[in-house]
Amino acid sequence: MKILIAGKNGQVGRCLVNLLEAQTELTFLALGREELDIADRIQVDKIVSEFQPNIIINAAAYTAVDKAEQESELANAINRDGPHNLAHAANNINAAIIHISTDYVFNGDSIESYTESDTTAPQGEYGRSKLAGEQAVAQACPKHIILRTAWVFGEHGNNFVKTMLRLAKTRESLGVVADQFGGPTYAGDIANAILTISKQIARDSHVYGIYHFSGFPHVNWHTFAEKIFEIALEQNVLVQPIQVNPITTLDYPTPAKRPANSRLNCDKIHNAFGIKQSDWQAALVRIKEYS
């Protein structure tokens, strides 16, 4: 099996590279934006045609949720046009594509965990660009897996865990939103899920479609922060406790509206691939690697 990865320098991309380096039964080519601009269709077609992958994994994305409100053209170039170019190129050589998407395709108003068939209704430019990317991938390549995830964190890149640890070193207290709920998802678990899916779709053509993969148990940001600090203190990443005060979304206004409910129902991916939800608490045990 030959795998092409776009977005090698992101949180999931770097985990994928580390994971695939240990796989002797496959060949992979991982490229960052400086080597592959997915918004450049000519460049995408050229690289895909030359490498001839069996599977393309798109881990590249524009993720600046607030900036997207002013940079919608750039967000769409990366989150809509780029995935379309990759999917189109994959279809040209009869390859499959695995595309990472987000909980932001939903409005967050549901009281239940979102299933793959629930109605999408993004609230901001970021979510709209990601939904457009999903639709572009599905239209351009029948052999697609769209993997929606949420609240991603890991050793690489910028994420909530790193932000909390950084702020805790200079403050005695923090206010953290307590009325937004979701499942923190470790980037390494996303990489493992993608590898499992890649191996199975090479054998089974009936599993294509949209899947949800995120962490469990579901929590709010405030509870997540408390757990981060608890483990950081246990492992001497922090030398003194920090007071974490619950606040509301209204107390912390942002240019882009956040979903109140980012909980994703992950039954479908478990039934199809045997993949369990990300154990984010286990991932936090390696908290020294995030600081």
PDB file of C-alpha atoms in Angstrom:
ATOM      1  CA  MET A   1       0.000   0.000   0.000  1.00  0.00           C
ATOM      2  CA  LYS A   2       1.165   3.530  -0.858  1.00  0.00           C
ATOM      3  CA  ILE A   3      -0.115   6.477   1.152  1.00  0.00           C
ATOM      4  CA  LEU A   4       0.202  10.185   0.393  1.00  0.00           C
ATOM      5  CA  ILE A   5      -0.195  12.552   3.358  1.00  0.00           C
ATOM      6  CA  ALA A   6      -0.996  16.229   2.872  1.00  0.00           C
ATOM      7  CA  GLY A   7      -0.424  18.410   5.927  1.00  0.00           C
ATOM      8  CA  LYS A   8       2.511  16.594   7.513  1.00  0.00           C
ATOM      9  CA  ASN A   9       3.298  19.445   9.932  1.00  0.00           C
ATOM     10  CA  GLY A  10      -0.084  19.655  11.657  1.00  0.00           C
ATOM     11  CA  GLN A  11      -1.089  17.953  14.904  1.00  0.00           C
ATOM     12  CA  VAL A  12      -2.465  14.849  13.203  1.00  0.00           C
ATOM     13  CA  GLY A  13      -0.002  14.937  10.309  1.00  0.00           C
ATOM     14  CA  ARG A  14       3.029  14.688  12.557  1.00  0.00           C
ATOM     15  CA  CYS A  15       1.472  11.826  14.505  1.00  0.00           C
ATOM     16  CA  LEU A  16       0.705  10.048  11.234  1.00  0.00           C
ATOM     17  CA  VAL A  17       4.310  10.368  10.066  1.00  0.00           C
ATOM     18  CA  ASN A  18       5.605   8.959  13.363  1.00  0.00           C
ATOM     19  CA  LEU A  19       3.129   6.086  13.162  1.00  0.00           C
ATOM     20  CA  LEU A  20       3.723   5.187   9.519  1.00  0.00           C
ATOM     21  CA  GLU A  21       7.479   5.192   9.923  1.00  0.00           C
ATOM     22  CA  ALA A  22       7.057   1.995  11.958  1.00  0.00           C
ATOM     23  CA  GLN A  23       4.911   0.281   9.312  1.00  0.00           C
ATOM     24  CA  THR A  24       7.080  -1.945   7.146  1.00  0.00           C
ATOM     25  CA  GLU A  25       4.285  -3.130   4.866  1.00  0.00           C
ATOM     26  CA  LEU A  26       3.548   0.256   3.325  1.00  0.00           C
ATOM     27  CA  THR A  27       5.233   3.161   1.581  1.00  0.00           C
ATOM     28  CA  PHE A  28       4.273   6.738   2.305  1.00  0.00           C
ATOM     29  CA  LEU A  29       5.051  10.235   1.143  1.00  0.00           C
ATOM     30  CA  ALA A  30       4.305  13.052   3.613  1.00  0.00           C
ATOM     31  CA  LEU A  31       4.278  16.642   2.402  1.00  0.00           C
ATOM     32  CA  GLY A  32       3.788  20.018   4.073  1.00  0.00           C
ATOM     33  CA  ARG A  33       2.425  23.164   2.500  1.00  0.00           C
ATOM     34  CA  GLU A  34       5.866  24.258   1.313  1.00  0.00           C
ATOM     35  CA  GLU A  35       6.059  21.039  -0.727  1.00  0.00           C
ATOM     36  CA  LEU A  36       2.385  20.654  -1.653  1.00  0.00           C
ATOM     37  CA  ASP A  37      -0.090  23.522  -1.782  1.00  0.00           C
ATOM     38  CA  ILE A  38      -3.348  21.596  -1.924  1.00  0.00           C
ATOM     39  CA  ALA A  39      -5.130  24.690  -3.287  1.00  0.00           C
ATOM     40  CA  ASP A  40      -2.942  24.416  -6.410  1.00  0.00           C
ATOM     41  CA  ARG A  41      -4.741  21.867  -8.577  1.00  0.00           C
ATOM     42  CA  ILE A  42      -1.924  21.551 -11.102  1.00  0.00           C
ATOM     43  CA  GLN A  43       0.604  20.802  -8.384  1.00  0.00           C
ATOM     44  CA  VAL A  44      -1.737  18.301  -6.707  1.00  0.00           C
ATOM     45  CA  ASP A  45      -2.380  16.458  -9.986  1.00  0.00           C
ATOM     46  CA  LYS A  46       1.330  16.308 -10.750  1.00  0.00           C
ATOM     47  CA  ILE A  47       2.387  14.881  -7.374  1.00  0.00           C
ATOM     48  CA  VAL A  48      -0.471  12.393  -7.171  1.00  0.00           C
ATOM     49  CA  SER A  49       0.131  11.231 -10.752  1.00  0.00           C
ATOM     50  CA  GLU A  50       3.848  10.724 -10.075  1.00  0.00           C
ATOM     51  CA  PHE A  51       3.517   8.969  -6.692  1.00  0.00           C
ATOM     52  CA  GLN A  52       0.420   6.897  -7.560  1.00  0.00           C
ATOM     53  CA  PRO A  53      -0.862   6.369  -4.000  1.00  0.00           C
ATOM     54  CA  ASN A  54      -3.571   3.893  -3.090  1.00  0.00           C
ATOM     55  CA  ILE A  55      -4.817   6.263  -0.390  1.00  0.00           C
ATOM     56  CA  ILE A  56      -4.552  10.026   0.050  1.00  0.00           C
ATOM     57  CA  ILE A  57      -4.866  11.341   3.612  1.00  0.00           C
ATOM     58  CA  ASN A  58      -5.762  15.001   3.907  1.00  0.00           C
ATOM     59  CA  ALA A  59      -4.544  16.289   7.267  1.00  0.00           C
ATOM     60  CA  ALA A  60      -4.121  19.837   5.944  1.00  0.00           C
ATOM     61  CA  ALA A  61      -6.575  22.499   7.069  1.00  0.00           C
ATOM     62  CA  TYR A  62      -7.138  26.136   7.855  1.00  0.00           C
ATOM     63  CA  THR A  63      -8.038  26.013  11.560  1.00  0.00           C
ATOM     64  CA  ALA A  64      -7.993  29.672  12.691  1.00  0.00           C
ATOM     65  CA  VAL A  65     -11.679  29.719  13.642  1.00  0.00           C
ATOM     66  CA  ASP A  66     -11.885  33.417  14.516  1.00  0.00           C
ATOM     67  CA  LYS A  67      -9.630  34.694  11.718  1.00  0.00           C
ATOM     68  CA  ALA A  68     -11.780  32.805   9.224  1.00  0.00           C
ATOM     69  CA  GLU A  69     -14.513  35.392   9.780  1.00  0.00           C
ATOM     70  CA  GLN A  70     -12.272  37.905   7.962  1.00  0.00           C
ATOM     71  CA  GLU A  71     -10.289  35.435   5.848  1.00  0.00           C
ATOM     72  CA  SER A  72     -13.100  33.424   4.292  1.00  0.00           C
ATOM     73  CA  GLU A  73     -11.391  33.338   0.887  1.00  0.00           C
ATOM     74  CA  LEU A  74      -8.246  31.793   2.349  1.00  0.00           C
ATOM     75  CA  ALA A  75     -10.259  29.415   4.537  1.00  0.00           C
ATOM     76  CA  ASN A  76     -12.193  28.184   1.518  1.00  0.00           C
ATOM     77  CA  ALA A  77      -9.067  27.821  -0.596  1.00  0.00           C
ATOM     78  CA  ILE A  78      -7.575  25.450   1.963  1.00  0.00           C
ATOM     79  CA  ASN A  79     -10.679  23.778   3.431  1.00  0.00           C
ATOM     80  CA  ARG A  80     -12.859  23.519   0.293  1.00  0.00           C
ATOM     81  CA  ASP A  81     -10.741  23.812  -2.852  1.00  0.00           C
ATOM     82  CA  GLY A  82      -7.771  21.857  -1.467  1.00  0.00           C
ATOM     83  CA  PRO A  83      -9.813  18.791  -0.466  1.00  0.00           C
ATOM     84  CA  HIS A  84     -11.603  18.914  -3.826  1.00  0.00           C
ATOM     85  CA  ASN A  85      -8.282  18.927  -5.661  1.00  0.00           C
ATOM     86  CA  LEU A  86      -7.004  15.962  -3.655  1.00  0.00           C
ATOM     87  CA  ALA A  87     -10.246  14.015  -4.105  1.00  0.00           C
ATOM     88  CA  HIS A  88     -10.330  14.741  -7.835  1.00  0.00           C
ATOM     89  CA  ALA A  89      -6.732  13.568  -8.198  1.00  0.00           C
ATOM     90  CA  ALA A  90      -7.496  10.441  -6.146  1.00  0.00           C
ATOM     91  CA  ASN A  91     -10.453   9.605  -8.363  1.00  0.00           C
ATOM     92  CA  ASN A  92      -8.317  10.012 -11.476  1.00  0.00           C
ATOM     93  CA  ILE A  93      -6.094   7.111 -10.388  1.00  0.00           C
ATOM     94  CA  ASN A  94      -8.835   5.089  -8.632  1.00  0.00           C
ATOM     95  CA  ALA A  95      -7.372   5.818  -5.206  1.00  0.00           C
ATOM     96  CA  ALA A  96      -9.281   6.440  -1.959  1.00  0.00           C
ATOM     97  CA  ILE A  97      -9.174   9.616   0.121  1.00  0.00           C
ATOM     98  CA  ILE A  98      -9.435  10.049   3.889  1.00  0.00           C
ATOM     99  CA  HIS A  99     -10.366  13.627   4.778  1.00  0.00           C
ATOM    100  CA  ILE A 100     -10.398  15.061   8.312  1.00  0.00           C
ATOM    101  CA  SER A 101     -13.339  17.305   9.154  1.00  0.00           C
ATOM    102  CA  THR A 102     -14.845  18.857  12.263  1.00  0.00           C
ATOM    103  CA  ASP A 103     -17.727  19.186  14.706  1.00  0.00           C
ATOM    104  CA  TYR A 104     -18.121  22.792  13.505  1.00  0.00           C
ATOM    105  CA  VAL A 105     -20.250  21.555  10.596  1.00  0.00           C
ATOM    106  CA  PHE A 106     -23.070  21.375  13.194  1.00  0.00           C
ATOM    107  CA  ASN A 107     -24.710  24.329  14.934  1.00  0.00           C
ATOM    108  CA  GLY A 108     -24.186  22.837  18.399  1.00  0.00           C
ATOM    109  CA  ASP A 109     -27.797  23.340  19.500  1.00  0.00           C
ATOM    110  CA  SER A 110     -28.709  19.668  19.856  1.00  0.00           C
ATOM    111  CA  ILE A 111     -29.096  18.142  23.319  1.00  0.00           C
ATOM    112  CA  GLU A 112     -27.910  14.769  21.979  1.00  0.00           C
ATOM    113  CA  SER A 113     -24.568  13.601  20.623  1.00  0.00           C
ATOM    114  CA  TYR A 114     -24.419  14.238  16.878  1.00  0.00           C
ATOM    115  CA  THR A 115     -24.622  11.282  14.503  1.00  0.00           C
ATOM    116  CA  GLU A 116     -23.260  11.239  10.975  1.00  0.00           C
ATOM    117  CA  SER A 117     -26.749  11.639   9.505  1.00  0.00           C
ATOM    118  CA  ASP A 118     -27.765  14.674  11.564  1.00  0.00           C
ATOM    119  CA  THR A 119     -28.453  17.900   9.709  1.00  0.00           C
ATOM    120  CA  THR A 120     -25.410  20.130   9.253  1.00  0.00           C
ATOM    121  CA  ALA A 121     -25.734  23.856   9.932  1.00  0.00           C
ATOM    122  CA  PRO A 122     -22.366  25.557  10.485  1.00  0.00           C
ATOM    123  CA  GLN A 123     -22.473  28.892  12.320  1.00  0.00           C
ATOM    124  CA  GLY A 124     -19.323  30.557  11.008  1.00  0.00           C
ATOM    125  CA  GLU A 125     -16.954  30.822   8.075  1.00  0.00           C
ATOM    126  CA  TYR A 126     -14.664  28.086   9.386  1.00  0.00           C
ATOM    127  CA  GLY A 127     -17.509  25.582   9.721  1.00  0.00           C
ATOM    128  CA  ARG A 128     -18.944  26.558   6.355  1.00  0.00           C
ATOM    129  CA  SER A 129     -15.574  26.071   4.661  1.00  0.00           C
ATOM    130  CA  LYS A 130     -15.160  22.650   6.277  1.00  0.00           C
ATOM    131  CA  LEU A 131     -18.650  21.542   5.259  1.00  0.00           C
ATOM    132  CA  ALA A 132     -17.955  22.719   1.717  1.00  0.00           C
ATOM    133  CA  GLY A 133     -14.806  20.604   1.819  1.00  0.00           C
ATOM    134  CA  GLU A 134     -16.779  17.534   2.882  1.00  0.00           C
ATOM    135  CA  GLN A 135     -19.229  18.049   0.036  1.00  0.00           C
ATOM    136  CA  ALA A 136     -16.441  18.610  -2.482  1.00  0.00           C
ATOM    137  CA  VAL A 137     -14.668  15.404  -1.444  1.00  0.00           C
ATOM    138  CA  ALA A 138     -17.851  13.331  -1.611  1.00  0.00           C
ATOM    139  CA  GLN A 139     -18.723  14.674  -5.064  1.00  0.00           C
ATOM    140  CA  ALA A 140     -15.243  14.270  -6.537  1.00  0.00           C
ATOM    141  CA  CYS A 141     -14.319  10.796  -5.269  1.00  0.00           C
ATOM    142  CA  PRO A 142     -16.759   7.961  -4.445  1.00  0.00           C
ATOM    143  CA  LYS A 143     -14.008   6.159  -2.516  1.00  0.00           C
ATOM    144  CA  HIS A 144     -13.933   8.588   0.397  1.00  0.00           C
ATOM    145  CA  ILE A 145     -13.821   8.530   4.173  1.00  0.00           C
ATOM    146  CA  ILE A 146     -14.747  11.798   5.876  1.00  0.00           C
ATOM    147  CA  LEU A 147     -13.630  11.711   9.504  1.00  0.00           C
ATOM    148  CA  ARG A 148     -15.191  14.343  11.740  1.00  0.00           C
ATOM    149  CA  THR A 149     -13.391  15.015  15.005  1.00  0.00           C
ATOM    150  CA  ALA A 150     -13.325  17.646  17.756  1.00  0.00           C
ATOM    151  CA  TRP A 151     -11.208  19.325  20.436  1.00  0.00           C
ATOM    152  CA  VAL A 152      -7.930  17.952  19.064  1.00  0.00           C
ATOM    153  CA  PHE A 153      -4.812  18.120  21.219  1.00  0.00           C
ATOM    154  CA  GLY A 154      -1.357  16.559  21.137  1.00  0.00           C
ATOM    155  CA  GLU A 155       2.372  17.070  21.472  1.00  0.00           C
ATOM    156  CA  HIS A 156       2.620  19.091  18.254  1.00  0.00           C
ATOM    157  CA  GLY A 157       1.190  22.409  17.142  1.00  0.00           C
ATOM    158  CA  ASN A 158      -1.094  24.728  19.086  1.00  0.00           C
ATOM    159  CA  ASN A 159      -3.937  23.349  21.174  1.00  0.00           C
ATOM    160  CA  PHE A 160      -5.932  23.814  24.374  1.00  0.00           C
ATOM    161  CA  VAL A 161      -3.663  21.675  26.544  1.00  0.00           C
ATOM    162  CA  LYS A 162      -0.561  23.635  25.583  1.00  0.00           C
ATOM    163  CA  THR A 163      -2.372  26.941  26.071  1.00  0.00           C
ATOM    164  CA  MET A 164      -3.553  25.969  29.556  1.00  0.00           C
ATOM    165  CA  LEU A 165      -0.074  24.842  30.608  1.00  0.00           C
ATOM    166  CA  ARG A 166       1.482  28.037  29.295  1.00  0.00           C
ATOM    167  CA  LEU A 167      -1.002  30.302  31.065  1.00  0.00           C
ATOM    168  CA  ALA A 168      -0.742  28.359  34.315  1.00  0.00           C
ATOM    169  CA  LYS A 169       2.946  29.207  34.591  1.00  0.00           C
ATOM    170  CA  THR A 170       2.245  32.946  34.803  1.00  0.00           C
ATOM    171  CA  ARG A 171      -1.175  33.168  36.499  1.00  0.00           C
ATOM    172  CA  GLU A 172      -2.749  32.196  39.801  1.00  0.00           C
ATOM    173  CA  SER A 173      -6.266  31.810  38.366  1.00  0.00           C
ATOM    174  CA  LEU A 174      -8.018  31.335  35.039  1.00  0.00           C
ATOM    175  CA  GLY A 175     -11.554  31.616  33.788  1.00  0.00           C
ATOM    176  CA  VAL A 176     -12.532  28.724  31.523  1.00  0.00           C
ATOM    177  CA  VAL A 177     -15.811  28.247  29.663  1.00  0.00           C
ATOM    178  CA  ALA A 178     -18.099  25.705  31.333  1.00  0.00           C
ATOM    179  CA  ASP A 179     -21.150  25.721  29.040  1.00  0.00           C
ATOM    180  CA  GLN A 180     -19.597  24.174  25.922  1.00  0.00           C
ATOM    181  CA  PHE A 181     -19.393  20.370  25.892  1.00  0.00           C
ATOM    182  CA  GLY A 182     -17.428  17.926  23.750  1.00  0.00           C
ATOM    183  CA  GLY A 183     -14.952  15.082  23.649  1.00  0.00           C
ATOM    184  CA  PRO A 184     -11.246  16.001  23.779  1.00  0.00           C
ATOM    185  CA  THR A 185      -9.441  13.973  21.136  1.00  0.00           C
ATOM    186  CA  TYR A 186      -5.772  13.001  21.179  1.00  0.00           C
ATOM    187  CA  ALA A 187      -4.123  13.537  17.783  1.00  0.00           C
ATOM    188  CA  GLY A 188      -2.214  10.265  18.093  1.00  0.00           C
ATOM    189  CA  ASP A 189      -5.509   8.391  18.464  1.00  0.00           C
ATOM    190  CA  ILE A 190      -6.790  10.054  15.288  1.00  0.00           C
ATOM    191  CA  ALA A 191      -3.644   8.871  13.497  1.00  0.00           C
ATOM    192  CA  ASN A 192      -4.179   5.331  14.761  1.00  0.00           C
ATOM    193  CA  ALA A 193      -7.818   5.422  13.655  1.00  0.00           C
ATOM    194  CA  ILE A 194      -6.780   6.573  10.185  1.00  0.00           C
ATOM    195  CA  LEU A 195      -4.230   3.756   9.903  1.00  0.00           C
ATOM    196  CA  THR A 196      -6.867   1.192  10.926  1.00  0.00           C
ATOM    197  CA  ILE A 197      -9.276   2.592   8.345  1.00  0.00           C
ATOM    198  CA  SER A 198      -6.568   2.661   5.657  1.00  0.00           C
ATOM    199  CA  LYS A 199      -5.806  -1.021   6.113  1.00  0.00           C
ATOM    200  CA  GLN A 200      -9.472  -1.997   6.023  1.00  0.00           C
ATOM    201  CA  ILE A 201     -10.525   0.026   2.986  1.00  0.00           C
ATOM    202  CA  ALA A 202      -7.761  -1.699   1.065  1.00  0.00           C
ATOM    203  CA  ARG A 203      -9.788  -4.905   1.578  1.00  0.00           C
ATOM    204  CA  ASP A 204     -13.401  -3.714   1.874  1.00  0.00           C
ATOM    205  CA  SER A 205     -15.118  -1.341  -0.534  1.00  0.00           C
ATOM    206  CA  HIS A 206     -18.356  -1.113   1.480  1.00  0.00           C
ATOM    207  CA  VAL A 207     -17.137   1.126   4.278  1.00  0.00           C
ATOM    208  CA  TYR A 208     -16.848   4.486   2.528  1.00  0.00           C
ATOM    209  CA  GLY A 209     -18.732   7.485   3.887  1.00  0.00           C
ATOM    210  CA  ILE A 210     -18.788   9.826   6.881  1.00  0.00           C
ATOM    211  CA  TYR A 211     -17.624   8.796  10.354  1.00  0.00           C
ATOM    212  CA  HIS A 212     -17.276  10.492  13.715  1.00  0.00           C
ATOM    213  CA  PHE A 213     -14.234  10.002  15.948  1.00  0.00           C
ATOM    214  CA  SER A 214     -13.652  11.940  19.153  1.00  0.00           C
ATOM    215  CA  GLY A 215     -12.842  11.467  22.814  1.00  0.00           C
ATOM    216  CA  PHE A 216     -14.726  10.179  25.817  1.00  0.00           C
ATOM    217  CA  PRO A 217     -15.899  10.932  28.451  1.00  0.00           C
ATOM    218  CA  HIS A 218     -17.600  14.103  27.291  1.00  0.00           C
ATOM    219  CA  VAL A 219     -16.750  17.155  29.381  1.00  0.00           C
ATOM    220  CA  ASN A 220     -16.849  20.928  29.255  1.00  0.00           C
ATOM    221  CA  TRP A 221     -13.743  23.059  28.774  1.00  0.00           C
ATOM    222  CA  HIS A 222     -13.612  23.898  32.489  1.00  0.00           C
ATOM    223  CA  THR A 223     -13.543  20.239  33.532  1.00  0.00           C
ATOM    224  CA  PHE A 224     -10.966  19.492  30.841  1.00  0.00           C
ATOM    225  CA  ALA A 225      -8.740  22.280  32.179  1.00  0.00           C
ATOM    226  CA  GLU A 226      -9.074  21.031  35.751  1.00  0.00           C
ATOM    227  CA  LYS A 227      -7.945  17.560  34.662  1.00  0.00           C
ATOM    228  CA  ILE A 228      -4.981  19.017  32.757  1.00  0.00           C
ATOM    229  CA  PHE A 229      -3.816  20.902  35.855  1.00  0.00           C
ATOM    230  CA  GLU A 230      -4.420  17.930  38.136  1.00  0.00           C
ATOM    231  CA  ILE A 231      -2.132  15.687  36.091  1.00  0.00           C
ATOM    232  CA  ALA A 232       0.394  18.489  35.533  1.00  0.00           C
ATOM    233  CA  LEU A 233       0.741  18.909  39.308  1.00  0.00           C
ATOM    234  CA  GLU A 234       1.062  15.150  39.849  1.00  0.00           C
ATOM    235  CA  GLN A 235       3.897  14.995  37.319  1.00  0.00           C
ATOM    236  CA  ASN A 236       5.619  18.217  38.455  1.00  0.00           C
ATOM    237  CA  VAL A 237       4.936  19.992  35.175  1.00  0.00           C
ATOM    238  CA  LEU A 238       3.370  22.687  37.380  1.00  0.00           C
ATOM    239  CA  VAL A 239       4.842  23.538  40.776  1.00  0.00           C
ATOM    240  CA  GLN A 240       1.731  25.088  42.324  1.00  0.00           C
ATOM    241  CA  PRO A 241      -2.051  24.745  41.926  1.00  0.00           C
ATOM    242  CA  ILE A 242      -4.062  27.186  39.829  1.00  0.00           C
ATOM    243  CA  GLN A 243      -7.617  28.292  40.505  1.00  0.00           C
ATOM    244  CA  VAL A 244      -9.916  27.434  37.572  1.00  0.00           C
ATOM    245  CA  ASN A 245     -13.093  29.483  37.601  1.00  0.00           C
ATOM    246  CA  PRO A 246     -16.098  28.435  35.480  1.00  0.00           C
ATOM    247  CA  ILE A 247     -17.366  31.128  33.111  1.00  0.00           C
ATOM    248  CA  THR A 248     -20.027  31.239  30.405  1.00  0.00           C
ATOM    249  CA  THR A 249     -19.675  31.674  26.672  1.00  0.00           C
ATOM    250  CA  LEU A 250     -21.093  35.173  27.087  1.00  0.00           C
ATOM    251  CA  ASP A 251     -18.265  35.964  29.501  1.00  0.00           C
ATOM    252  CA  TYR A 252     -15.706  35.145  26.798  1.00  0.00           C
ATOM    253  CA  PRO A 253     -16.930  36.642  23.495  1.00  0.00           C
ATOM    254  CA  THR A 254     -15.153  35.600  20.291  1.00  0.00           C
ATOM    255  CA  PRO A 255     -15.553  36.707  16.648  1.00  0.00           C
ATOM    256  CA  ALA A 256     -16.810  33.245  15.687  1.00  0.00           C
ATOM    257  CA  LYS A 257     -19.560  31.496  17.614  1.00  0.00           C
ATOM    258  CA  ARG A 258     -18.551  28.180  19.203  1.00  0.00           C
ATOM    259  CA  PRO A 259     -20.880  25.160  19.295  1.00  0.00           C
ATOM    260  CA  ALA A 260     -22.420  24.651  22.745  1.00  0.00           C
ATOM    261  CA  ASN A 261     -22.571  20.928  21.987  1.00  0.00           C
ATOM    262  CA  SER A 262     -19.622  19.312  20.186  1.00  0.00           C
ATOM    263  CA  ARG A 263     -20.381  15.793  21.380  1.00  0.00           C
ATOM    264  CA  LEU A 264     -20.052  13.303  18.522  1.00  0.00           C
ATOM    265  CA  ASN A 265     -21.696   9.902  18.507  1.00  0.00           C
ATOM    266  CA  CYS A 266     -18.974   7.408  17.549  1.00  0.00           C
ATOM    267  CA  ASP A 267     -21.011   4.196  17.324  1.00  0.00           C
ATOM    268  CA  LYS A 268     -20.707   3.981  13.536  1.00  0.00           C
ATOM    269  CA  ILE A 269     -16.900   3.934  13.448  1.00  0.00           C
ATOM    270  CA  HIS A 270     -16.826   1.337  16.233  1.00  0.00           C
ATOM    271  CA  ASN A 271     -19.282  -0.913  14.422  1.00  0.00           C
ATOM    272  CA  ALA A 272     -17.517  -0.608  11.054  1.00  0.00           C
ATOM    273  CA  PHE A 273     -13.865  -0.683  12.113  1.00  0.00           C
ATOM    274  CA  GLY A 274     -13.785  -1.723  15.780  1.00  0.00           C
ATOM    275  CA  ILE A 275     -12.319   1.686  16.661  1.00  0.00           C
ATOM    276  CA  LYS A 276     -12.982   2.865  20.213  1.00  0.00           C
ATOM    277  CA  GLN A 277     -13.284   6.511  21.190  1.00  0.00           C
ATOM    278  CA  SER A 278     -10.131   8.415  22.103  1.00  0.00           C
ATOM    279  CA  ASP A 279      -9.158   8.000  25.758  1.00  0.00           C
ATOM    280  CA  TRP A 280      -8.079  11.580  26.327  1.00  0.00           C
ATOM    281  CA  GLN A 281      -7.378  11.054  30.019  1.00  0.00           C
ATOM    282  CA  ALA A 282      -4.865   8.320  29.203  1.00  0.00           C
ATOM    283  CA  ALA A 283      -3.223  10.623  26.646  1.00  0.00           C
ATOM    284  CA  LEU A 284      -2.805  13.335  29.296  1.00  0.00           C
ATOM    285  CA  VAL A 285      -0.610  11.003  31.337  1.00  0.00           C
ATOM    286  CA  ARG A 286       2.174  12.000  28.916  1.00  0.00           C
ATOM    287  CA  ILE A 287       1.615  15.643  29.783  1.00  0.00           C
ATOM    288  CA  LYS A 288       5.337  16.394  30.040  1.00  0.00           C
ATOM    289  CA  GLU A 289       5.487  15.988  26.268  1.00  0.00           C
ATOM    290  CA  TYR A 290       2.983  18.842  25.806  1.00  0.00           C
ATOM    291  CA  SER A 291       4.818  21.466  27.833  1.00  0.00           C
TER     292      SER A 291
END
